[in-house]
Amino acid sequence: MDRIRIKGGRKLHGTIPISGAKNATLPLMIASLLTEETLILDNVPRLADVGQLQRILGNHGVDVMVGGKRPGETPYDGQTLHISAARIVDTTAPYDLVSKMRASFWVIAPLVARMGQARVSMPGGCAIGTRPVDLLIMALERLGADIEIDGGYVIARAKDGLKGGEIDFPKVTVGGTHTALMAASLARGTTVIENAAREPEVKDVADCLNLMGARISGAGTSRVVIEGVSKLSGARHRVLPDRIETGTYAMAVAMAGGDVVLENARADLLQAGLDVLAEAGAEISATNAGIRVKRNGAGIAPVEVVTAPFPGFPTDLQAQLMALMTCAKGTSHITETIFENRFMHVQELVRLGARIRLDGESATIEGVAKLTGAPVMATDLRASVSLVIAALAAEGETMVNRVYHLDRGFERLEDKLSACGAAIERIAG
Ligand code: UD1
């Protein structure tokens, strides 16, 4: 297993290119199952999760062709995928594939919508709480699917196709909203989704579905209306920039100090996160190239933050913010409302000298004057990158073990940071 070694104490200066969003890419790839024509996706990040989803789609009979290099392309430019689900040969998504990545469960929606049946293993993924799929199943039932649970599999059937319906989510769910959008696009009649997730990735997927011929309005708001169509076609769509990667590097700059342009980043996708960073003392400005983040000299100010669905502060940046607050001049409070058990980074940050107290869903972080490098263990995707952020400011050497979590969601993290002056290297293991 690879490890990452970081020597702390260097400021970051330069440019970090922001990749396409993982959380849009995955549902966009899954949406390819809705049509027999080719879906072309540009700006796809090179991530382990993308490769894993390629294998899952391959099992259904989908061909994925990765476009070759173009003149003038840099190693950081996203890839182009040509995805063709001309013939779906298998409507089962087996345990050994789905258990590696939770989002792959979402294939259930296009499979049942187009093929009238799907058999998909209950998911696995990051170990952050129980993360049930009851609301995804409820959405499919509202569209007329018959659901049976058997041997760890969810079996969905709609012999005569899905029918439009009312879906009122009792809780905001990103996966539930993606599932409902995809299924309703090919259902007969009108579907109304209430309390839909407003995440930019939901809007990105809806935009792509509309290019494919779907009739979706209101995506990006909490009420989405879908007029079902009988067939969808191919399309070409560019994945939006990753706001979580953006926020992560912005926090890295705030932590280490320096001046970095996050190229291609969009401030409108991350206002709540950028506001918190500004409050913490970073200087943030939108430029033509992206977002510029600076912290020179000033200390880090403590903050009070509660995670919330978009447009609130994202749970996917909670661990990174906590890493930053370990060195604040004062006491911070961070409350996690989306996932239970999403504090696995706390013990590891404490190994670096952080002072953090947990009380249910809230963490109290007393800023310390300095962190000290130590061996630490990455436990999930966002937790592991929080350890990297902490290590950038820690005195001495930190070795982050089990970095395969990082590779699921961050493209060439060590290259992007070392290009800005960080002393960070991957040690193949
Ligand atoms: C997506 C993101 C993930 C992010 C999360 C919240 C992707 C690939 N992943 O995950 O990075 O952290 O949104 O912004 O886009 N819930 C239920 N029943 C369900 C479904 C969800 O109770 O059927 C609960 C979850 O346990 C959680 C909350 O709803 O407490 C939100 O989860 P959800 O938005 O569905 O997360 P994901 O779509 O899995």
XYZ file of C-alpha atoms and ligand atoms in Angstrom:
468
model
C 0.000 0.000 0.000
C 1.314 3.444 -0.938
C 2.116 6.016 1.715
C 2.603 9.776 1.538
C 5.445 11.513 3.339
C 5.128 15.213 4.166
C 7.640 17.552 5.764
C 5.700 20.484 7.181
C 6.519 24.163 7.321
C 6.666 25.241 3.675
C 4.386 27.915 2.259
C 2.496 27.215 -0.956
C 2.995 29.422 -4.015
C 1.802 28.892 -7.567
C -1.148 27.423 -9.410
C -3.199 24.319 -8.696
C -5.435 23.083 -11.529
C -8.848 21.940 -10.272
C -10.167 18.745 -11.853
C -13.693 17.825 -12.887
C -16.011 16.967 -10.011
C -16.003 13.354 -8.875
C -19.519 13.680 -7.489
C -20.864 14.796 -10.859
C -18.783 12.400 -12.937
C -20.121 9.289 -11.204
C -23.854 9.980 -11.749
C -23.122 11.301 -15.274
C -21.419 8.033 -16.177
C -24.370 6.149 -14.697
C -26.790 8.253 -16.764
C -25.227 6.713 -19.891
C -27.279 3.591 -19.091
C -30.429 5.521 -20.036
C -29.653 5.613 -23.760
C -28.469 3.311 -26.523
C -26.559 6.211 -28.045
C -23.092 7.404 -27.018
C -22.661 9.866 -24.168
C -19.423 11.849 -24.368
C -18.117 13.345 -21.131
C -15.263 15.876 -21.107
C -13.184 16.993 -18.122
C -13.453 13.627 -16.370
C -10.973 13.346 -13.475
C -8.473 10.469 -13.301
C -9.608 8.826 -10.098
C -9.819 5.313 -8.717
C -13.617 5.704 -8.313
C -13.981 6.497 -12.028
C -12.039 3.335 -12.914
C -14.164 1.306 -10.515
C -17.389 2.620 -12.064
C -16.016 1.774 -15.520
C -15.710 -1.847 -14.350
C -19.247 -1.804 -12.957
C -20.692 -0.373 -16.176
C -18.622 -2.861 -18.186
C -20.375 -5.652 -16.348
C -23.732 -4.349 -17.674
C -22.322 -4.406 -21.219
C -21.349 -0.751 -21.470
C -18.314 0.158 -23.606
C -16.184 2.981 -22.253
C -13.585 4.441 -24.584
C -11.049 6.883 -23.155
C -10.121 9.596 -25.674
C -6.422 9.995 -26.543
C -4.193 13.003 -25.882
C -4.820 16.240 -27.774
C -2.148 18.688 -28.968
C -1.217 21.177 -26.251
C -2.808 19.092 -23.515
C -1.195 19.133 -20.062
C -1.111 16.094 -17.780
C -3.736 17.811 -15.636
C -6.367 18.206 -18.356
C -9.357 15.987 -17.759
C -10.022 12.930 -19.874
C -12.805 12.472 -22.397
C -14.927 9.346 -22.039
C -17.120 7.975 -24.826
C -19.667 5.800 -23.077
C -21.952 3.535 -25.042
C -24.694 1.436 -23.472
C -26.044 0.330 -26.876
C -26.954 -3.080 -25.455
C -27.383 -3.804 -21.783
C -26.511 -7.465 -21.369
C -26.846 -7.830 -17.601
C -29.133 -5.975 -15.178
C -27.423 -7.301 -12.041
C -24.806 -5.237 -10.207
C -23.026 -7.778 -8.003
C -21.834 -7.379 -4.421
C -18.100 -7.576 -5.151
C -18.371 -4.514 -7.443
C -21.007 -2.387 -5.673
C -19.526 -2.904 -2.189
C -16.403 -0.944 -3.192
C -18.270 2.276 -3.992
C -21.598 3.408 -2.638
C -22.607 5.587 -5.594
C -22.617 2.552 -7.880
C -25.943 1.578 -6.260
C -27.484 4.398 -8.326
C -27.324 2.196 -11.460
C -30.590 0.756 -10.176
C -32.505 3.803 -11.488
C -31.508 3.802 -15.180
C -31.572 0.004 -15.314
C -35.150 -0.306 -14.080
C -36.269 2.713 -16.111
C -34.875 1.402 -19.405
C -34.915 -2.386 -18.934
C -37.877 -2.811 -16.573
C -35.743 -4.636 -14.042
C -32.591 -4.343 -11.966
C -30.923 -6.399 -9.258
C -28.361 -4.366 -7.354
C -26.384 -5.277 -4.263
C -26.802 -3.070 -1.198
C -23.843 -0.654 -1.217
C -20.596 -0.257 0.728
C -18.289 2.757 0.349
C -16.712 5.038 2.935
C -17.208 3.915 6.518
C -19.073 7.044 7.622
C -22.202 5.996 9.419
C -24.926 3.654 8.269
C -25.813 5.474 5.004
C -29.028 3.598 4.176
C -30.750 3.468 0.760
C -34.358 3.555 2.019
C -35.081 6.933 0.388
C -33.718 5.817 -2.975
C -36.014 2.808 -2.806
C -38.953 4.995 -1.762
C -38.362 7.215 -4.819
C -38.428 4.230 -7.187
C -41.593 2.899 -5.530
C -43.302 6.262 -6.040
C -42.546 5.837 -9.741
C -44.283 2.478 -9.762
C -41.370 0.056 -9.295
C -41.988 -3.137 -7.313
C -39.190 -3.621 -4.830
C -38.044 -6.808 -3.180
C -35.008 -7.274 -0.945
C -33.405 -10.679 -1.204
C -30.006 -11.952 -0.075
C -28.456 -8.491 0.249
C -29.819 -7.407 -3.136
C -32.476 -4.860 -4.004
C -34.583 -6.131 -6.891
C -36.612 -3.488 -8.717
C -39.196 -4.393 -11.343
C -41.408 -2.285 -13.623
C -42.617 -4.634 -16.346
C -44.634 -1.971 -18.149
C -42.199 0.850 -17.444
C -42.131 3.483 -14.699
C -44.906 6.053 -14.195
C -44.482 9.684 -13.110
C -45.331 10.420 -9.470
C -44.850 12.688 -6.453
C -41.624 12.193 -4.521
C -41.329 14.162 -1.296
C -38.001 13.472 0.388
C -38.250 13.710 4.200
C -34.523 14.482 4.239
C -32.272 16.037 1.597
C -30.443 13.260 -0.212
C -28.064 13.749 -3.114
C -28.163 10.105 -4.190
C -31.944 10.015 -3.793
C -32.303 13.073 -6.018
C -29.977 11.665 -8.705
C -31.877 8.387 -8.638
C -35.258 10.097 -8.919
C -34.083 12.350 -11.780
C -32.732 9.487 -13.838
C -35.704 7.208 -13.270
C -38.304 9.929 -13.881
C -36.658 11.014 -17.141
C -37.849 7.775 -18.768
C -41.122 7.404 -16.826
C -44.556 7.943 -18.432
C -46.029 11.271 -17.288
C -44.955 13.980 -14.869
C -42.846 13.602 -11.724
C -42.489 16.252 -9.044
C -39.596 16.001 -6.582
C -40.037 18.015 -3.380
C -37.135 18.758 -1.006
C -34.697 17.826 -3.766
C -30.950 18.205 -3.154
C -29.734 21.532 -4.565
C -26.087 20.511 -4.921
C -24.418 21.867 -8.094
C -23.694 18.278 -9.155
C -27.453 17.578 -9.271
C -27.876 20.568 -11.586
C -24.943 19.373 -13.719
C -26.519 15.940 -14.149
C -29.913 17.485 -14.957
C -28.271 19.753 -17.571
C -26.699 16.701 -19.205
C -29.976 14.751 -19.087
C -31.714 17.713 -20.764
C -29.053 17.669 -23.501
C -29.920 13.978 -23.925
C -33.551 14.951 -24.503
C -34.979 14.810 -20.976
C -37.460 17.497 -19.870
C -36.336 18.568 -16.411
C -37.010 21.982 -14.902
C -36.090 23.424 -11.529
C -32.885 21.405 -10.961
C -30.736 23.291 -8.461
C -33.846 24.296 -6.496
C -35.722 22.159 -4.004
C -38.650 21.511 -6.388
C -37.837 19.693 -9.601
C -40.392 18.794 -12.265
C -39.714 16.103 -14.850
C -41.871 15.371 -17.888
C -40.992 11.806 -18.825
C -39.934 10.981 -22.393
C -39.913 7.588 -24.096
C -36.305 7.689 -25.264
C -33.105 9.592 -24.581
C -30.304 10.223 -27.047
C -26.540 10.709 -26.902
C -24.955 14.050 -25.954
C -21.652 15.726 -25.170
C -21.226 17.320 -21.749
C -18.349 18.890 -19.813
C -18.144 17.973 -16.115
C -18.182 21.014 -13.803
C -15.125 21.755 -11.591
C -14.796 19.945 -8.265
C -15.878 22.289 -5.476
C -14.664 19.897 -2.782
C -11.189 19.687 -4.321
C -11.292 23.491 -4.589
C -12.202 23.914 -0.928
C -9.593 21.366 0.119
C -6.707 23.200 -1.568
C -8.038 26.539 -0.348
C -7.804 25.154 3.193
C -4.334 23.783 2.486
C -3.182 27.295 1.508
C -4.875 28.802 4.563
C -3.089 26.217 6.714
C 0.405 26.413 5.219
C 0.289 30.088 4.252
C 1.210 31.409 0.797
C -0.540 32.545 -2.355
C -2.112 30.123 -4.830
C -4.477 30.363 -7.787
C -6.945 27.481 -7.970
C -7.279 27.291 -11.720
C -10.752 26.618 -13.223
C -12.359 26.820 -9.754
C -15.749 28.538 -9.482
C -16.547 30.590 -6.394
C -20.306 30.323 -6.954
C -20.105 26.570 -6.267
C -18.542 27.062 -2.848
C -19.670 30.362 -1.353
C -20.349 28.982 2.138
C -16.913 27.356 2.271
C -15.120 30.455 0.982
C -16.976 32.680 3.469
C -15.738 30.495 6.333
C -12.190 30.656 5.005
C -12.366 34.442 4.774
C -13.616 34.546 8.357
C -10.668 32.375 9.332
C -8.319 34.985 7.870
C -7.592 33.833 4.319
C -7.848 36.391 1.523
C -10.063 35.044 -1.222
C -10.637 36.648 -4.610
C -12.261 35.472 -7.813
C -10.018 35.970 -10.874
C -10.417 35.185 -14.572
C -8.353 32.044 -14.081
C -10.242 30.790 -11.011
C -9.974 31.572 -7.296
C -6.934 33.112 -5.621
C -6.283 32.191 -1.973
C -3.698 34.007 0.151
C -2.611 33.963 3.756
C 0.533 35.852 4.554
C 1.472 36.564 8.127
C -1.995 36.760 9.677
C -2.935 34.013 12.150
C -5.899 31.679 11.681
C -9.067 32.902 13.420
C -11.418 30.346 15.039
C -14.877 29.703 13.490
C -18.270 28.191 14.346
C -19.539 25.975 11.558
C -22.476 23.600 11.097
C -22.488 21.335 8.028
C -25.659 21.437 5.921
C -26.926 20.457 2.477
C -26.058 22.916 -0.333
C -25.877 25.929 -0.188
C -24.655 25.316 3.387
C -21.155 24.334 4.449
C -20.444 20.914 2.859
C -19.917 17.858 5.029
C -17.223 16.848 2.527
C -15.088 19.780 3.774
C -15.710 19.260 7.477
C -12.554 17.211 8.146
C -10.364 19.644 6.199
C -11.772 22.627 8.120
C -11.131 20.838 11.391
C -7.492 20.317 10.382
C -7.210 24.058 9.729
C -8.810 24.955 13.050
C -6.299 22.852 15.011
C -3.892 25.806 14.608
C -6.422 28.644 15.095
C -5.859 31.346 17.691
C -8.767 30.311 19.912
C -11.530 27.729 20.183
C -13.675 26.575 17.241
C -16.857 24.530 17.129
C -17.805 22.283 14.223
C -21.116 20.421 14.132
C -21.707 17.596 11.662
C -25.394 17.217 10.786
C -25.276 15.098 7.612
C -23.485 11.920 8.622
C -23.103 10.284 12.013
C -19.659 8.887 12.736
C -17.867 11.283 10.407
C -15.197 12.189 12.931
C -12.689 9.449 12.259
C -10.017 12.020 11.507
C -10.190 13.355 15.072
C -8.056 10.641 16.690
C -5.441 10.978 13.982
C -5.319 14.784 14.228
C -4.829 14.343 17.977
C -1.764 12.198 17.189
C -0.292 15.298 15.527
C -0.865 17.321 18.703
C -4.358 18.741 18.042
C -6.689 19.406 20.985
C -10.188 18.235 20.032
C -13.123 17.220 22.222
C -16.088 15.352 20.785
C -19.597 15.568 22.126
C -22.091 13.705 19.941
C -22.260 15.494 16.616
C -20.150 18.461 17.765
C -16.416 18.941 18.006
C -14.651 21.600 20.040
C -11.213 22.414 18.717
C -8.802 24.378 20.855
C -6.154 25.855 18.618
C -2.559 24.947 19.471
C 0.612 26.890 18.640
C 2.034 24.050 16.596
C 1.401 20.498 15.407
C 4.153 17.892 15.326
C 4.581 15.284 12.568
C 3.728 11.631 13.311
C 2.683 8.462 11.482
C -1.091 8.597 10.867
C -3.671 6.422 9.155
C -6.125 7.516 6.482
C -9.590 6.135 7.254
C -11.827 7.606 4.575
C -11.591 9.906 1.607
C -12.113 13.300 3.230
C -10.504 12.295 6.549
C -7.314 11.306 4.794
C -6.921 14.619 3.015
C -7.454 16.449 6.316
C -4.352 14.672 7.611
C -2.386 15.942 4.614
C -3.541 19.505 5.352
C -2.528 19.239 8.994
C 0.834 17.762 8.018
C 1.615 20.749 5.758
C 1.831 22.923 8.868
C 3.208 20.330 11.317
C 6.798 20.491 12.477
C 8.838 17.559 11.160
C 7.711 14.565 9.149
C 4.253 13.017 8.857
C 3.706 9.690 7.148
C 0.110 9.182 5.962
C -0.584 5.459 5.609
C -3.312 3.769 3.515
C -3.535 6.522 0.920
C -5.716 4.489 -1.442
C -8.630 6.462 0.044
C -7.057 9.647 -1.327
C -6.759 8.185 -4.809
C -10.516 7.573 -4.844
C -11.219 11.299 -4.839
C -8.109 13.433 -5.400
C -6.249 13.401 -8.680
C -2.455 13.458 -8.221
C -2.678 15.316 -4.942
C 1.022 15.049 -4.191
C 1.989 16.430 -7.636
C -0.393 19.372 -7.318
C 0.920 20.294 -3.863
C 4.605 19.729 -4.570
C 4.371 21.928 -7.680
C 3.488 24.741 -5.236
C 6.466 24.066 -3.008
C 5.157 21.529 -0.482
C 7.632 18.843 0.616
C 5.352 15.915 -0.169
C 6.116 12.613 -1.864
C 4.437 9.283 -2.479
C 6.257 6.182 -1.372
C 5.118 3.138 -3.342
C 4.487 0.222 -1.030
C -23.320 12.352 -1.675
C -21.856 12.561 -2.005
C -21.028 12.621 -0.731
C -21.578 13.696 0.200
C -23.078 13.501 0.424
C -23.701 14.636 1.230
C -21.568 11.523 -4.172
C -20.957 10.442 -4.985
N -21.401 11.467 -2.843
O -23.435 11.116 -1.008
O -19.668 12.937 -1.099
O -20.916 13.597 1.454
O -23.764 13.424 -0.844
O -23.457 15.856 0.613
O -22.167 12.427 -4.713
N -29.901 8.971 3.703
C -30.915 8.176 4.208
N -31.544 7.322 3.346
C -31.222 7.229 2.046
C -30.190 8.055 1.527
C -29.552 8.921 2.394
O -31.232 8.225 5.389
O -31.838 6.428 1.323
C -29.207 9.894 4.608
C -27.723 9.596 4.755
O -27.475 8.592 5.684
C -27.189 10.942 5.160
C -28.086 11.929 4.401
O -29.251 11.186 4.060
O -27.376 11.128 6.541
C -27.474 12.522 3.150
O -26.988 11.471 2.333
P -26.923 11.619 0.744
O -27.091 13.043 0.382
O -27.838 10.628 0.134
O -25.413 11.195 0.446
P -24.869 10.430 -0.827
O -25.699 10.734 -2.009
O -24.600 9.019 -0.491
